[in-house]
Short mmCIF file of C-alpha atoms in Angstrom, two decimals:
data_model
loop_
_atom_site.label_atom_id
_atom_site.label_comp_id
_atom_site.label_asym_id
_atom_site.label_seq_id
_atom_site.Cartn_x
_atom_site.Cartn_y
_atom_site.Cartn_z
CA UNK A 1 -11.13 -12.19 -9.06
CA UNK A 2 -12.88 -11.23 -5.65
CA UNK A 3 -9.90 -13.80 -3.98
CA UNK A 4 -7.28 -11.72 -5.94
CA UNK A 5 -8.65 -8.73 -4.69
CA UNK A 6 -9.26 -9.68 -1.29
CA UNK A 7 -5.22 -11.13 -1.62
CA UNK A 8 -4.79 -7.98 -2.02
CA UNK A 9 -6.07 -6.21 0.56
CA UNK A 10 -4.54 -8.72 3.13
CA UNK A 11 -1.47 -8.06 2.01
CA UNK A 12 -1.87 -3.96 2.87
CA UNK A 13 -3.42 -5.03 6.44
CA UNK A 14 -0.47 -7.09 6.89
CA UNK A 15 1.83 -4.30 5.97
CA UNK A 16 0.26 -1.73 7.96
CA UNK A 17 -0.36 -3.82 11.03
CA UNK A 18 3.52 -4.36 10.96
CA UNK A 19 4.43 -1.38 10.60
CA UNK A 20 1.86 0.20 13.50
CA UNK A 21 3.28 -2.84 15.49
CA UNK A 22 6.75 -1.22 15.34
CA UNK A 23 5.60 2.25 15.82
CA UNK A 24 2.01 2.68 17.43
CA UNK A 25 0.01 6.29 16.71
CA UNK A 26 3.47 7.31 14.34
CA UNK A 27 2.68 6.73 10.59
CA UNK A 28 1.26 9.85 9.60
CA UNK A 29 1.79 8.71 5.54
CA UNK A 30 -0.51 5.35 6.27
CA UNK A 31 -2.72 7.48 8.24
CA UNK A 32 -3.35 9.74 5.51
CA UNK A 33 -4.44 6.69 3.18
CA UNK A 34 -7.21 5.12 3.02
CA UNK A 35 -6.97 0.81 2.25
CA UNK A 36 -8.64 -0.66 -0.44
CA UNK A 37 -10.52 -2.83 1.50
CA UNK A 38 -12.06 0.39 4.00
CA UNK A 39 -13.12 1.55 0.55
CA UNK A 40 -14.02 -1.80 -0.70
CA UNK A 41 -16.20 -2.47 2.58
CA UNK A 42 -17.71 0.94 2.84
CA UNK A 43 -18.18 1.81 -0.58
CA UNK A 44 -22.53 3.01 0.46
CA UNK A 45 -21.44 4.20 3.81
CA UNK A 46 -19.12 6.48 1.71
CA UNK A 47 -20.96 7.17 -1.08
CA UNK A 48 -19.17 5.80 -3.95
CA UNK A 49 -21.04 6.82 -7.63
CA UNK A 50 -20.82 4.28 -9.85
CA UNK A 51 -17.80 5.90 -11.91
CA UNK A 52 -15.68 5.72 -8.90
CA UNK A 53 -16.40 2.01 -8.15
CA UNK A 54 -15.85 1.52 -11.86
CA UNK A 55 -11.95 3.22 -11.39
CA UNK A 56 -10.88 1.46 -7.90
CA UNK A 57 -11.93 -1.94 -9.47
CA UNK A 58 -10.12 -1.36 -12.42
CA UNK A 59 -6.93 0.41 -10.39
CA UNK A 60 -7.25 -2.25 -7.64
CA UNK A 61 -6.87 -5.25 -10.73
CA UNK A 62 -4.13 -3.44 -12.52
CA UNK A 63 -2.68 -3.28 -8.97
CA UNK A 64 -3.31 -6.76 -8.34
CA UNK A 65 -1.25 -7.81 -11.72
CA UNK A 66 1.39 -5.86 -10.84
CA UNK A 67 1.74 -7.01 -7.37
CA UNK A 68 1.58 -10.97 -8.54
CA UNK A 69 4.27 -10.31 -10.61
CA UNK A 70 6.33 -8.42 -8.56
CA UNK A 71 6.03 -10.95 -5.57
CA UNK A 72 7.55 -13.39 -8.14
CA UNK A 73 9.87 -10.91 -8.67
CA UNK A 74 11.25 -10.86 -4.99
CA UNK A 75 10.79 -14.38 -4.42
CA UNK A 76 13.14 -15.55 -7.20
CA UNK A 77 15.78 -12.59 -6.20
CA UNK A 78 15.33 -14.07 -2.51
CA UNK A 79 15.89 -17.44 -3.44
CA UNK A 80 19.14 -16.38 -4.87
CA UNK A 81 20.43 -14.14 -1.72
CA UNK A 82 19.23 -16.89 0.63
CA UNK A 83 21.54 -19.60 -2.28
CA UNK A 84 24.26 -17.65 -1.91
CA UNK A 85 24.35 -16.85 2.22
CA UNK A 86 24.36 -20.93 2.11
CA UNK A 87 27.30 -21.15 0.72
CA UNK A 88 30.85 -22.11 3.22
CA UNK A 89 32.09 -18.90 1.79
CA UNK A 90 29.45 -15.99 0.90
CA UNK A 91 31.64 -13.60 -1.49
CA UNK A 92 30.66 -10.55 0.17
CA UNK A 93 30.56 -8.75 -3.25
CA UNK A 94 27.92 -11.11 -4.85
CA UNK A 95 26.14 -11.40 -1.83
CA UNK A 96 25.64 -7.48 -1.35
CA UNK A 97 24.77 -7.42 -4.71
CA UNK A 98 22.18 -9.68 -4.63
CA UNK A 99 21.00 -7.80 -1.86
CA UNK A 100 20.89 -4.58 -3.63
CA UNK A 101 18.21 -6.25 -6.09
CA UNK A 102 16.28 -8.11 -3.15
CA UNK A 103 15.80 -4.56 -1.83
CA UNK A 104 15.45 -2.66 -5.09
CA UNK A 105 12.05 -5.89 -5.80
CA UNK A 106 11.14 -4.87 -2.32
CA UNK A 107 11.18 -1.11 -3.63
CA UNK A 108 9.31 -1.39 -6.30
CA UNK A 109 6.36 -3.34 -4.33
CA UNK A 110 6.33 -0.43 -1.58
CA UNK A 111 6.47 2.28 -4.62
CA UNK A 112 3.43 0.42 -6.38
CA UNK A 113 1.12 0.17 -2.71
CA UNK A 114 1.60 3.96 -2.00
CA UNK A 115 0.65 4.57 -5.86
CA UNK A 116 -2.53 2.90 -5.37
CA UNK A 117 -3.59 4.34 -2.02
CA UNK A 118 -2.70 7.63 -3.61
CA UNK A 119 -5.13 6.95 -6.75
CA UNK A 120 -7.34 5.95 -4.24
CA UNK A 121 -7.45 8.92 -2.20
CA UNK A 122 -7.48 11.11 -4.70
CA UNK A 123 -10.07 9.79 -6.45
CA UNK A 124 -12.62 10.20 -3.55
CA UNK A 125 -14.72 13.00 -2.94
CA UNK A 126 -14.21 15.20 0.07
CA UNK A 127 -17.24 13.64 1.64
CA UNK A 128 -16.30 10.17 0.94
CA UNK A 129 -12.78 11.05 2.51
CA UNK A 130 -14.74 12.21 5.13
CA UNK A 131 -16.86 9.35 5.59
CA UNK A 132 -13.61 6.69 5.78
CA UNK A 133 -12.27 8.47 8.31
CA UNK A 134 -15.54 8.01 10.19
CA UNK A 135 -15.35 4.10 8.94
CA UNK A 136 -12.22 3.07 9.15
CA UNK A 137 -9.10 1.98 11.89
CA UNK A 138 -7.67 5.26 11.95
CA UNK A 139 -10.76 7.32 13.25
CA UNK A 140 -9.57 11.07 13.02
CA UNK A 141 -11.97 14.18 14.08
CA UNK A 142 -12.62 16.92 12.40
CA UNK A 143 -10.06 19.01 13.45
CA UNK A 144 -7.04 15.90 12.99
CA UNK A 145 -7.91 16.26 9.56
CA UNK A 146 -8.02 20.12 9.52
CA UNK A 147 -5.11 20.03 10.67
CA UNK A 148 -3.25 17.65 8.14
CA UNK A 149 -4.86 19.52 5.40
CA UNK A 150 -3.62 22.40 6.75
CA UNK A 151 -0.09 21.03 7.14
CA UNK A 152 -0.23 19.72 3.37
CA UNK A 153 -1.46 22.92 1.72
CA UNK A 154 1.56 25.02 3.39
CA UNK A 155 4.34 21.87 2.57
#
C-alpha cells in the first residue's frame, strides 16, 4: 500500500517537474495545489486532525486504483498507435484515430490528478493551506496568496 501510494506521488513530481522544466515560475494551476506527498510528508507540520488523514488516505487509494488502471489504459492504446506507425503504410485515418484515444487515455489521467489535488485542497483547513505553502516547493508569502485568493473570489 505505502509503495502504491508513494507510486503515486512520484508520478505527480514527475509531472510537475516536467512541466516547470518547460515553463519555470508559469503554472499558476500547479501552484495553487498542493501534492499528495507535501501533505503526506507534512501532515504534523500542517496540522492534519485525524478525519482529514482518514479522507486523503482513502481519496489518495481510490486515486491510486484509478490511476493503475488508467495507465493500463494508455499503455494498451499506445501499443496500438506505436503498431500501426510501424506499418510500410500508416493509413492516416486509423492512425489519427488511434491517436484521438491515446490522447483522450491521456485526458482522463490529467482530469483524475487535478481531481485529487482539488479534493485535497479543499479539504484542508485555511491554516493547513497555510502551513504547505510554508512547507512545500512552491514557497508563496503572505501576500502571493492574498493575492490569488483575491484573483479567485472576483473570477
Amino acid at each position: 500500500m505505502r509503495t502504491g501510494v508513494l507510486c503515486i506521488c512520484a508520478m505527480f513530481l514527475f509531472a510537475a517537474g516536467a512541466i516547470r522544466a518547460q515553463q519555470p515560475d508559469q503554472d499558476p494551476i500547479g501552484q495553487s495545489f498542493f501534492a499528495p506527498e507535501l501533505v503526506i510528508q507534512h501532515q504534523e507540520a500542517i496540522g492534519l486532525s485525524a478525519e482529514q488523514k482518514d479522507y486523503f488516505k482513502t481519496e489518495i487509494r481510490q486515486a491510486q486504483l484509478k490511476f493503475t488502471e488508467l495507465q493500463w489504459k494508455l499503455q494498451d492504446e499506445m501499443e496500438k498507435l506505436v503498431t500501426l506507425a510501424r506499418q510500410p503504410h500508416v493509413d492516416e485515418q486509423q492512425a489519427l484515430g488511434q491517436l484521438e484515444r491515446v490522447l483522450a487515455a491521456e485526458r482522463e489521467i490529467k482530469r483524475e490528478q487535478v481531481t485529487l489535488l482539488v479534493r485535497i485542497k479543499n479539504k484542508l483547513t485555511r491554516s493547513s493551506r497555510e502551513s504547505c505553502l510554508s512547507c512545500g516547493p512552491n514557497r508563496r508569502t503572505n501576500r502571493e496568496e492574498e493575492q490569488v485568493t483575491a484573483k479567485v473570489r472576483r473570477g
